[in-house]
mmCIF file of C-alpha atoms in Angstrom:
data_model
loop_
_atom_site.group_PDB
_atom_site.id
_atom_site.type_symbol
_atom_site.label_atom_id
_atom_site.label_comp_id
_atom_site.label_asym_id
_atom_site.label_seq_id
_atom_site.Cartn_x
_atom_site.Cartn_y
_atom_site.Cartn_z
ATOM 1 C CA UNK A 19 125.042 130.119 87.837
ATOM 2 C CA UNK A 20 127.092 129.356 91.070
ATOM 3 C CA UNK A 21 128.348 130.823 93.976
ATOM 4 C CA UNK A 22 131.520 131.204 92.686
ATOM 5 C CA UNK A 23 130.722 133.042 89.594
ATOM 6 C CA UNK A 24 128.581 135.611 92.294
ATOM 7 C CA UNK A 25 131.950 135.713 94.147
ATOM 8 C CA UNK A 26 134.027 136.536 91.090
ATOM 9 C CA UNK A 27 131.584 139.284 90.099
ATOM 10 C CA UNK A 28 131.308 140.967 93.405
ATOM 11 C CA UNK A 29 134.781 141.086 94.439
ATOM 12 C CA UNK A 30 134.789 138.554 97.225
ATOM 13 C CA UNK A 31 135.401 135.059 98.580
ATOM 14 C CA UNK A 32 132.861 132.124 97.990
ATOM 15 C CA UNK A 33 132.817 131.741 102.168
ATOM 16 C CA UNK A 34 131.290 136.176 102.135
ATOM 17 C CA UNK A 35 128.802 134.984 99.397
ATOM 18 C CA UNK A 36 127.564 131.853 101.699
ATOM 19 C CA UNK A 37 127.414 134.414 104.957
ATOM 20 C CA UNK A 38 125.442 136.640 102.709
ATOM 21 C CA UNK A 39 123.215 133.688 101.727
ATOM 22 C CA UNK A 40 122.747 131.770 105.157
ATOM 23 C CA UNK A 41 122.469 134.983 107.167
ATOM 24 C CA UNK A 42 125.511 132.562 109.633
ATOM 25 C CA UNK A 43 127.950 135.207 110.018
ATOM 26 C CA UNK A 44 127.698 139.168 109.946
ATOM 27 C CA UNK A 45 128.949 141.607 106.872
ATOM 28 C CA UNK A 46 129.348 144.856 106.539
ATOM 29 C CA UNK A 47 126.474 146.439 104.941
ATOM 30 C CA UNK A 48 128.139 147.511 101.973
ATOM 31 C CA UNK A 49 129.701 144.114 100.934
ATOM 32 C CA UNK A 50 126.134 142.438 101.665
ATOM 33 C CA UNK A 51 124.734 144.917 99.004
ATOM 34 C CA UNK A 52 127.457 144.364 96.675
ATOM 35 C CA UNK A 53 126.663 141.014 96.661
ATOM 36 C CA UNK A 54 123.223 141.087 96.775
ATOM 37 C CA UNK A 55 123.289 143.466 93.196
ATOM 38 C CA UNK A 56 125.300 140.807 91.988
ATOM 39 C CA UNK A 57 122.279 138.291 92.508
ATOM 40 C CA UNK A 58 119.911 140.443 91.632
ATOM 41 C CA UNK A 59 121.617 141.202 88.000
ATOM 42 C CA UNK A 60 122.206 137.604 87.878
ATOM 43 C CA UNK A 61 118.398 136.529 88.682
ATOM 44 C CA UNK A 62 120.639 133.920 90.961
ATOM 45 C CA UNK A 63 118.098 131.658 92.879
ATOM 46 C CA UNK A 64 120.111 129.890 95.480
ATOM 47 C CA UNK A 65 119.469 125.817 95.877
ATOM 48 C CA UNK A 66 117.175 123.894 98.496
ATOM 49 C CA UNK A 67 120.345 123.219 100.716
ATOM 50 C CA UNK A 68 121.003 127.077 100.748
ATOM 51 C CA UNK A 69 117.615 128.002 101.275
ATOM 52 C CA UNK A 70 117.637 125.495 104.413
ATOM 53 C CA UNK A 71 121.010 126.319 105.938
ATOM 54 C CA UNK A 72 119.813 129.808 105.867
ATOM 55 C CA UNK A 73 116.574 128.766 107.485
ATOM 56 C CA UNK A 74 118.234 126.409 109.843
ATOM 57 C CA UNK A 75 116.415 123.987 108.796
ATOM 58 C CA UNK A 76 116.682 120.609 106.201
ATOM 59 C CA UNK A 77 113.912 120.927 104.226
ATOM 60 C CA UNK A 78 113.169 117.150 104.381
ATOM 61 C CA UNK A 79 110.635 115.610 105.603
ATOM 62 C CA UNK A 80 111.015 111.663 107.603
ATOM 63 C CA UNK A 81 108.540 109.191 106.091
ATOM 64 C CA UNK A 82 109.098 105.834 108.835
ATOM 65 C CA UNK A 83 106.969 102.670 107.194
ATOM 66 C CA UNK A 84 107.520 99.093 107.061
ATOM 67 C CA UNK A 85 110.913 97.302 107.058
ATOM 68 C CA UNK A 86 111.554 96.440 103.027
ATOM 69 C CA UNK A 87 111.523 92.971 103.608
ATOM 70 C CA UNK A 88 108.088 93.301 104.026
ATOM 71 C CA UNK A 89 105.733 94.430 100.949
ATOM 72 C CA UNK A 90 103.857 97.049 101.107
ATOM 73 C CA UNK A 91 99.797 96.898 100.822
ATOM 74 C CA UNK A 92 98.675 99.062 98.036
ATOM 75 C CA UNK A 93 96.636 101.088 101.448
ATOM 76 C CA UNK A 94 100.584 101.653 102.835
ATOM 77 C CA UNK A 95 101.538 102.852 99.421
ATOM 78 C CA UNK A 96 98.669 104.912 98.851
ATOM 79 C CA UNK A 97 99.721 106.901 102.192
ATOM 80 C CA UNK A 98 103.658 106.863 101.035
ATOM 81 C CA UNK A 99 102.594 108.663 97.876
ATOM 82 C CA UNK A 100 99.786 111.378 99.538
ATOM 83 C CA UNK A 101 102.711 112.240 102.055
ATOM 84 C CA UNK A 102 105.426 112.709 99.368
ATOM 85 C CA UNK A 103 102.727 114.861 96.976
ATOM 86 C CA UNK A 104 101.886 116.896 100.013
ATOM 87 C CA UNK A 105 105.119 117.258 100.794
ATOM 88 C CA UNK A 106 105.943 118.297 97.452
ATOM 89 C CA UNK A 107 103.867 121.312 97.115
ATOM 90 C CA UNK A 108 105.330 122.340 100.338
ATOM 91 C CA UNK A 109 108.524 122.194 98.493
ATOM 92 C CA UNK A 110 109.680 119.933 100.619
ATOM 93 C CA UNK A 111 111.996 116.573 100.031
ATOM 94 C CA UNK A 112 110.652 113.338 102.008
ATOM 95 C CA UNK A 113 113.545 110.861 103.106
ATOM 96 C CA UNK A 114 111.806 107.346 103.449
ATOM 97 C CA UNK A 115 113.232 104.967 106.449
ATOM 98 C CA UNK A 116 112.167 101.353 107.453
ATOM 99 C CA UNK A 117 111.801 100.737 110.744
ATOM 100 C CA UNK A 118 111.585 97.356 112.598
ATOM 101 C CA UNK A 119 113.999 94.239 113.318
ATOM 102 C CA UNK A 120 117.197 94.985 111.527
ATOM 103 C CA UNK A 121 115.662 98.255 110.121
ATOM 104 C CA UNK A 122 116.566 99.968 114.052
ATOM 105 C CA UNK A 123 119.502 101.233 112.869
ATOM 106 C CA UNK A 124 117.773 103.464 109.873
ATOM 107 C CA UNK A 125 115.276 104.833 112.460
ATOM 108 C CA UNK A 126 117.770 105.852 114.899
ATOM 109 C CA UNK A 127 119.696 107.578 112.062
ATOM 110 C CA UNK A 128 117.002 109.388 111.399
ATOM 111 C CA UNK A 129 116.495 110.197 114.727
ATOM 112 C CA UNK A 130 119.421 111.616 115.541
ATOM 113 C CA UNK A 131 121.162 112.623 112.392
ATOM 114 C CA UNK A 132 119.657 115.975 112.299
ATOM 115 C CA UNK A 133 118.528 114.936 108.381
ATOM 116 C CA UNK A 134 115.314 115.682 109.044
ATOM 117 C CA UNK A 135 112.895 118.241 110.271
ATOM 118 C CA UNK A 136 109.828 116.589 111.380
ATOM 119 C CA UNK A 137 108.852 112.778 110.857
ATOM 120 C CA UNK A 138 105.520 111.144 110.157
ATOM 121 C CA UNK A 139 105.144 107.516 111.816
ATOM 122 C CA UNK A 140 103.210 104.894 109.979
ATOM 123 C CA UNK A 141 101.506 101.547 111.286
ATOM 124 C CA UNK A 142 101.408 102.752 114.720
ATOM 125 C CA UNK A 143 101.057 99.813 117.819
ATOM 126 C CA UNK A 144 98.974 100.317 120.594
ATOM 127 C CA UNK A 145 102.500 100.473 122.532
ATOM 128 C CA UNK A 146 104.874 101.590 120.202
ATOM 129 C CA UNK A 147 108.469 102.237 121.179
ATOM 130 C CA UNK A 148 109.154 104.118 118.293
ATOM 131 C CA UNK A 149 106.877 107.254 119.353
ATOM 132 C CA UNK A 150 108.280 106.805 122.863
ATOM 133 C CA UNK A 151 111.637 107.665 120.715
ATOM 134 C CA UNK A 152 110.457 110.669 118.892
ATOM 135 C CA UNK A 153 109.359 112.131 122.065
ATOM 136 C CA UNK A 154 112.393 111.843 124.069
ATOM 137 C CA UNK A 155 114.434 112.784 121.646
ATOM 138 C CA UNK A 156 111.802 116.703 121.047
ATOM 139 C CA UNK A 157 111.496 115.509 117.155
ATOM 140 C CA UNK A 158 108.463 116.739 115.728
ATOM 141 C CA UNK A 159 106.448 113.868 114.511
ATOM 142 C CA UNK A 160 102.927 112.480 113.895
ATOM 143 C CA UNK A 161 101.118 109.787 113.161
ATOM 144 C CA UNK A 162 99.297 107.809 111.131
ATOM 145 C CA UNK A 163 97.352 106.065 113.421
ATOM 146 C CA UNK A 164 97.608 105.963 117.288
ATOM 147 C CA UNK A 165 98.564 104.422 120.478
ATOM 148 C CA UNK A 166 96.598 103.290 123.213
ATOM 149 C CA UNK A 167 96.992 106.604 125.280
ATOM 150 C CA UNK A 168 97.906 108.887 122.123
ATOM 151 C CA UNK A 169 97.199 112.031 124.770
ATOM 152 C CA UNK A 170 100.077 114.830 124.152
ATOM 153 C CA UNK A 171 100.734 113.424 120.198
ATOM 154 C CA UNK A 172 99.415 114.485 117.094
ATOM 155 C CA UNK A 173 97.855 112.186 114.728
ATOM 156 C CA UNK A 174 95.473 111.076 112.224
ATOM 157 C CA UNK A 175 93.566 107.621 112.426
ATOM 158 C CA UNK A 176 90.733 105.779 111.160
ATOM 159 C CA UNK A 177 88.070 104.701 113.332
ATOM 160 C CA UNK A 178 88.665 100.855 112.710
ATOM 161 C CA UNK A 179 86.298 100.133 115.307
ATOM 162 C CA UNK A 180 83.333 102.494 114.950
ATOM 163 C CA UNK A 181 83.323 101.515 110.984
ATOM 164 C CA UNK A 182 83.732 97.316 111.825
ATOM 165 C CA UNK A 183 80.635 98.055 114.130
ATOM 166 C CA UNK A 184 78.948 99.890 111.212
ATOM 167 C CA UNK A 185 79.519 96.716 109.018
ATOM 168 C CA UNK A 186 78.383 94.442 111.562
ATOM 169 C CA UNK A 187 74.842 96.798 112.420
ATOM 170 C CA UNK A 188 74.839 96.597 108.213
ATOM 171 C CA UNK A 189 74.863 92.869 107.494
ATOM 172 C CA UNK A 190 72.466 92.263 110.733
ATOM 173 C CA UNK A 191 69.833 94.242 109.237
ATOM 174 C CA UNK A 192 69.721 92.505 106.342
ATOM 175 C CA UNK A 193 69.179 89.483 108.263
ATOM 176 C CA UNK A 194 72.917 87.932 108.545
ATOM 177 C CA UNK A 195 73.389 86.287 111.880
ATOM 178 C CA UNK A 196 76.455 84.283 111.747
ATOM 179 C CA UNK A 197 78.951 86.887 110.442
ATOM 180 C CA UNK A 198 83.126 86.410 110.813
ATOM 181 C CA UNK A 199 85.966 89.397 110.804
ATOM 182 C CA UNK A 200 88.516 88.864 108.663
ATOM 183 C CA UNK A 201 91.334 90.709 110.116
ATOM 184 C CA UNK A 202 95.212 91.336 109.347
ATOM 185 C CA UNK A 203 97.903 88.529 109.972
ATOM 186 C CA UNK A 204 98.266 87.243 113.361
ATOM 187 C CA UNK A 205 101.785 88.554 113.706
ATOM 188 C CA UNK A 206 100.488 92.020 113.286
ATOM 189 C CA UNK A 207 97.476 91.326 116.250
ATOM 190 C CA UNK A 208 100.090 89.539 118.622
ATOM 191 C CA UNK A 209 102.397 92.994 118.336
ATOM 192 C CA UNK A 210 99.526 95.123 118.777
ATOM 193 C CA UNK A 211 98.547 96.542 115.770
ATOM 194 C CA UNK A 212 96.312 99.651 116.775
ATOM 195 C CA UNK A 213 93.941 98.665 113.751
ATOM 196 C CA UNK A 214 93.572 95.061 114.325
ATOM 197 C CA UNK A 215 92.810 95.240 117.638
ATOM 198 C CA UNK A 216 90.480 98.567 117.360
ATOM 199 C CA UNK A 217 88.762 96.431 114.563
ATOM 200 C CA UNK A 218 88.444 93.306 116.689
ATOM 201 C CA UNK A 219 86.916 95.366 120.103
ATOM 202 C CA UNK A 220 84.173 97.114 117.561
ATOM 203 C CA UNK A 221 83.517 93.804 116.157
ATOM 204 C CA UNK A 222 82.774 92.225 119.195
ATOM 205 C CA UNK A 223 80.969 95.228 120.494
ATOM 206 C CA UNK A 224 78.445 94.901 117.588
ATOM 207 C CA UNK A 225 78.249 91.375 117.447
ATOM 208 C CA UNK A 226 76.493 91.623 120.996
ATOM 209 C CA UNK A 227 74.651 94.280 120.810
ATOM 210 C CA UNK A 228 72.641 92.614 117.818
ATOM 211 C CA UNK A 229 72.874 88.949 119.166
ATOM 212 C CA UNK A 230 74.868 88.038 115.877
ATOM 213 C CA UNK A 231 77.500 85.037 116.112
ATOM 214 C CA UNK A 232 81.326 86.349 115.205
ATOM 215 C CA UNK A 233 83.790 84.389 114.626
ATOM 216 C CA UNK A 234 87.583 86.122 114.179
ATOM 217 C CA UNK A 235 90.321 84.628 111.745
ATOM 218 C CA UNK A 236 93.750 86.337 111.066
ATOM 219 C CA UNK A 237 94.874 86.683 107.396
ATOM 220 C CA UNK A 238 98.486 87.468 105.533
ATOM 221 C CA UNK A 239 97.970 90.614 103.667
ATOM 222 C CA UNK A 240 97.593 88.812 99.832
ATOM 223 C CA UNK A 241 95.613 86.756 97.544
ATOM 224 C CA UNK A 242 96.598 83.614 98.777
ATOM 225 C CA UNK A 243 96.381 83.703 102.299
ATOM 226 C CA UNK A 244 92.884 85.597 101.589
ATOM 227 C CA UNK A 245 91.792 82.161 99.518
ATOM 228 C CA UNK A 246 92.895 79.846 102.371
ATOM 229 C CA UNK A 247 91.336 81.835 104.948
ATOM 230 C CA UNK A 248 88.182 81.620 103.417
ATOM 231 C CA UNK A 249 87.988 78.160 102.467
ATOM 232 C CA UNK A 250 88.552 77.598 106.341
ATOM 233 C CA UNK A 251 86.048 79.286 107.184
ATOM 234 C CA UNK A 252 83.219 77.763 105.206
ATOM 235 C CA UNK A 253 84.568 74.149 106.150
ATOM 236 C CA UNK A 254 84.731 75.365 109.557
ATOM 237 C CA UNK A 255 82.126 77.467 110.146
ATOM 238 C CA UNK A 256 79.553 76.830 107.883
ATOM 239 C CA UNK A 257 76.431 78.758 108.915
ATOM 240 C CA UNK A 258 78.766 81.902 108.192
ATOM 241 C CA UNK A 259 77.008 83.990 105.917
ATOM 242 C CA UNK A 260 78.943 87.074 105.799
ATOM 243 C CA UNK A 261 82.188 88.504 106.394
ATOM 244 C CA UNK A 262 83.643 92.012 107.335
ATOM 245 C CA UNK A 263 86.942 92.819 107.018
ATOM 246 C CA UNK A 264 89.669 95.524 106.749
ATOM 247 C CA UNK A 265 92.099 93.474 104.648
ATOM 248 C CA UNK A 266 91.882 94.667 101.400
ATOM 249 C CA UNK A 267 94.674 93.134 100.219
ATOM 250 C CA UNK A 268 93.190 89.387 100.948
ATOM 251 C CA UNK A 269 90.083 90.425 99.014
ATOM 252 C CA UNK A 270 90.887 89.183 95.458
ATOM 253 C CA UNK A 271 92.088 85.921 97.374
ATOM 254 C CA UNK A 272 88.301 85.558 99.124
ATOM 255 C CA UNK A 273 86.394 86.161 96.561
ATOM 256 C CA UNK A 274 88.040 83.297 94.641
ATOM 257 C CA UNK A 275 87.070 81.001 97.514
ATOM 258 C CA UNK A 276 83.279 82.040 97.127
ATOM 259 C CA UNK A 277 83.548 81.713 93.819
ATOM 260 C CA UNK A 278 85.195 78.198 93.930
ATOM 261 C CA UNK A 279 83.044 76.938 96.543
ATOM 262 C CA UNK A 280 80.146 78.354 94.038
ATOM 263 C CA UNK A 281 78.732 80.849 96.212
ATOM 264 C CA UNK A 282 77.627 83.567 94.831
ATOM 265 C CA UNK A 283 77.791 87.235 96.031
ATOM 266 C CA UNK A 284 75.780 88.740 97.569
ATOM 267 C CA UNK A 285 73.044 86.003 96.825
ATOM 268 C CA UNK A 286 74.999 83.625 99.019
ATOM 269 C CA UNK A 287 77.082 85.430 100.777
ATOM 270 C CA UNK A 288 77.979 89.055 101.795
ATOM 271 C CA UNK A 289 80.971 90.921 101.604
ATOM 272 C CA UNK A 290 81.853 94.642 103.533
ATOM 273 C CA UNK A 291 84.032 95.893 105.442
ATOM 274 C CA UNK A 292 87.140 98.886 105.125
ATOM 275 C CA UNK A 293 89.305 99.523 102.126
ATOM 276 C CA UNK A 294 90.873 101.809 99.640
ATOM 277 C CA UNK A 295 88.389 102.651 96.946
ATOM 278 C CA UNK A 296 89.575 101.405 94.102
ATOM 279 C CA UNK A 297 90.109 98.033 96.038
ATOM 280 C CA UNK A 298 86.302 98.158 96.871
ATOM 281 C CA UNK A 299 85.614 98.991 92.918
ATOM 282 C CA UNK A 300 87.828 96.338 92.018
ATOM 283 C CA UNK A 301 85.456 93.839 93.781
ATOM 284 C CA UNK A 302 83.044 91.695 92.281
ATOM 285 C CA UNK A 303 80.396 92.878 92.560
ATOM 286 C CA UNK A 304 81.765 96.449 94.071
ATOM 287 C CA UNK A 305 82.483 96.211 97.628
ATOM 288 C CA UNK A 306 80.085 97.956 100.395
ATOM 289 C CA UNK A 307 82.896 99.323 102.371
ATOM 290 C CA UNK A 308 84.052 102.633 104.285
ATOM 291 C CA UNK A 309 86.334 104.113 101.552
ATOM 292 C CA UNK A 310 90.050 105.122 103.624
ATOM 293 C CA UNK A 311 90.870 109.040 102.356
ATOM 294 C CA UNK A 312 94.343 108.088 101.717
ATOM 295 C CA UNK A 313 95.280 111.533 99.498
ATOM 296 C CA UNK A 314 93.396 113.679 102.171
ATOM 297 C CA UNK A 315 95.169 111.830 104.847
ATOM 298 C CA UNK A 316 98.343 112.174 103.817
ATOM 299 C CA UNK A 317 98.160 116.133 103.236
ATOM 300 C CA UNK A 318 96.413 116.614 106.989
ATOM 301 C CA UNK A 319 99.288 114.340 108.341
ATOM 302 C CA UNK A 320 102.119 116.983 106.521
ATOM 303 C CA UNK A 321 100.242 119.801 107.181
ATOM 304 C CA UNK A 322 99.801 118.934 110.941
ATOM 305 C CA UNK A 323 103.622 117.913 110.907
ATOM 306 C CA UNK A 324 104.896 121.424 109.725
ATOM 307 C CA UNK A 325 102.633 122.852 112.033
ATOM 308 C CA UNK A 326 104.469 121.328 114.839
ATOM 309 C CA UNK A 327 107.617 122.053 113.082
ATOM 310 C CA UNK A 328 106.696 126.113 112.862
ATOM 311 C CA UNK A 329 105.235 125.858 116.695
ATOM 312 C CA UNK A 330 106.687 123.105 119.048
ATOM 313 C CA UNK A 331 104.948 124.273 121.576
ATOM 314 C CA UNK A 332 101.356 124.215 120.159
ATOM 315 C CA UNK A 333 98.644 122.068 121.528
ATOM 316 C CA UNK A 334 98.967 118.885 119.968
ATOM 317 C CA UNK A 335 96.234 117.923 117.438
ATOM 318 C CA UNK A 336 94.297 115.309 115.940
ATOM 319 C CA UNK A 337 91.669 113.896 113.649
ATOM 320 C CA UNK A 338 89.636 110.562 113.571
ATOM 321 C CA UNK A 339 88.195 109.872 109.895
ATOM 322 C CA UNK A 340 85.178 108.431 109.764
ATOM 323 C CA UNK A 341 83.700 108.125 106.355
ATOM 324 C CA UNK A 342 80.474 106.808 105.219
ATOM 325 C CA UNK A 343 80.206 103.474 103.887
ATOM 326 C CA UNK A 344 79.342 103.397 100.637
ATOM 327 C CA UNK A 345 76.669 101.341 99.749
ATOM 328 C CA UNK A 346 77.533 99.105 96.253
ATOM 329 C CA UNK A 347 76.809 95.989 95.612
ATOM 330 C CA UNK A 348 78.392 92.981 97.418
ATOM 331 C CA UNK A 349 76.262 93.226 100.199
ATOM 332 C CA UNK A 350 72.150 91.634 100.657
ATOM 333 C CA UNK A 351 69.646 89.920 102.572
ATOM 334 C CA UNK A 352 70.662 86.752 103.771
ATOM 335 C CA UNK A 353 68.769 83.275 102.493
ATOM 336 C CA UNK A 354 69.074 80.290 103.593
ATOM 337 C CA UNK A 355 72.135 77.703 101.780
#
C-alpha cells in the first residue's frame, strides 16, 4: 500500500495525503479525516522517511570512525556494531563516514548535509579538530573517548590511565620490577591519541610510585608488528619481565615472541594490560586484563546522543568506565631468568 492508492481512495491528490502525513501544510478538517479513515481502513503504516519528514527529523544516526584505508581493530568494530544495535532498537538507521586525510570530504558532508541527526565521534585526539567542527556547526554529537579539555561535550571514555596504573601496581606486587608498556603505533601517539597518551602518563605515574623500571615501545595494531616489538624488547631490554599493554590487536603477535624465545607465561614472563574480552580469553594462558564494555558502551553513547538530540540545551554529560581487571591466568610472581 502507497500513497497513491490512499489518494485514489480518499478523493484527493498524492501532495493532500503527504500534508496529512508530515503535518507541513494545513487541511481542512474534514479532508484530514477523510484521509485519515482511509488509513485507518487500510491499516496504512507510513515509511521511516515519512515518519521523519513529519518529525522534522532524519532518523539516522552519524557513526565517524577510521578512514577505510585503515583496518579496523576488532575493539573499533566491536563499538561500530554496539552503536548500530543500539541504534537499531531505537529504530533508528546509522550512516557510517570515515574521517581523516582524504576522508575530509565525507565528514564535512555529513556535517552539513542535514543527513543526519546527531553524530557519535570515534578515536577522539587530545586536540581534535573534528569536535571543534561539530560544535561550531550546533550538531549534536558525542564521543567515544575525549579531548584534553572535554568540558561542555558529552562523552564516554575509558580510563586508559587509571587501569595502565592498575596493571603496573598488579605486576609490582608480584615482584616484577622491570616492566615495559606496549602501546599503539607511533603515528597514533605523535597525533595525540587520547588513549595512548592517557595510557603512557598512568604508566609512568605507577612506575614511580612503586620504584619499578618502564620502558615504552610503540606497536602497529597486528600480529606482526606485535612479534617484532617483542623480540626488541627482550634483545634490548632484557631484565624486562613483564609487559602491560592496551593493544590487543598485537597480542597474538607477542605471545609468539615469548613463545619463540621459549619463555613461558606467566612462569617467565607476565602478560596484562586492557582489551576486549574475548581477546583476553583468546590468550594463552587467558589474559589478566580490564575487560572494555564495548556493547554497554555503545548503547550509553546512543542513548546520550538522542538525549542531546531531544534537549540541545541540556547539561552535557559523561561517563568514565572503569572496570575491574579480571584476574586469569597470564599473570605471576616474577623469578629470576
Amino acid at each position: 500500500m502507497n500513497i497513491g492508492e490512499i489518494a485514489r481512495r480518499a478523493g484527493v491528490s498524492r501532495s493532500t495525503v503527504s500534508y496529512v502525513l508530515s503535518g507541513k501544510r494545513a487541511v481542512s478538517e474534514a479532508t484530514r479525516q477523510r484521509i485519515q479513515a482511509v488509513i485507518d481502513e487500510l491499516d496504512y503504516r507510513p515509511n521511516a522517511s515519512a515518519r521523519a519528514l513529519k518529525e522534522g527529523r532524519t532518523r539516522t544516526l552519524g557513526l565517524v570512525i577510521p578512514p577505510a584505508s585503515q583496518r579496523l581493530t576488532d575493539m573499533q568494530l566491536g563499538f561500530v556494531a554496539s552503536v548500530v544495535e543500539a541504534a537499531a532498537r531505537h529504530d533508528l538507521d546509522v550512516l557510517l563516514s570515515p574521517s581523516g586525510g582524504d576522508h575530509d570530504r565525507s565528514f564535512e558532508r555529513i556535517v552539513t548535509g542535514r543527513r543526519v541527526d546527531g553524530v557519535v565521534l570515534m578515536e577522539i585526539r587530545l586536540k581534535d579538530d573534528r569536535v571543534t567542527r561539530l560544535t561550531k556547526a550546533g550538531l549534536p554529537f558525542v564521543t567515544i573517548g575525549r579531548t584534553a579539555e572535554p568540558h561542555g561535550m558529552s562523552w564516554i571514555d575509558i580510563d586508559y590511565a587509571g587501569l595502565i596504573a592498575r596493571c603496573v601496581h598488579h605486576l609490582a606486587d608480584l615482584g616484577h620490577r622491570h616492566v615495559a608498556l606496549v602501546n599503539r603505533s607511533a603515528e597514533l601517539v605523535a597525533a595525540g591519541y587520547g588513549p595512548s597518551h592517557r595510557a603512557q602518563a598512568g604508566f609512568r605515574a605507577a612506575a614511580v610510585e612503586r620504584g619499578v623500571t618502564g620502558v615504552e615501545v610503540c606497536c602497529g595494531d597486528d600480529t606482526v608488528s606485535g612479534e617484532a616489538c617483542v623480540e626488541e624488547l627482550l634483545a634490548t631490554h632484557p631484565d624486562i619481565t613483564a609487559v602491560a599493554t592496551i593493544n590487543e590487536a598485537a597480542l597474538p603477535g607477542m605471545q609468539r615472541a615469548l613463545t619463540s624465545a621459549g619463555l613461558s607465561v606467566p612462569g617467565d614472563f607476565s602478560v596484562t594490560g586492557v582489551a576486549a574480552q574475548h581477546w583476553a580469553e583468546d590468550f594463552r594462558p587467558p589474559l589478566t586484563a580490564a575487560d572494555v564494555p564495548m556493547v554497554e558502551m555503545g548503547a550509553e553513547a546512543v542513548s546520550l546522543l538522542l538525549e542531546i538530540i531531544a534537549a540541545p540545551g541540556a547539561v552535557p554529560r559523561h561517563r568514565l568506565y572503569n572496570p575491574p581487571i579480571s584476574l586469569r591466568s597470564s599473570t605471576g610472581p616474577v623469578r629470576g631468568r
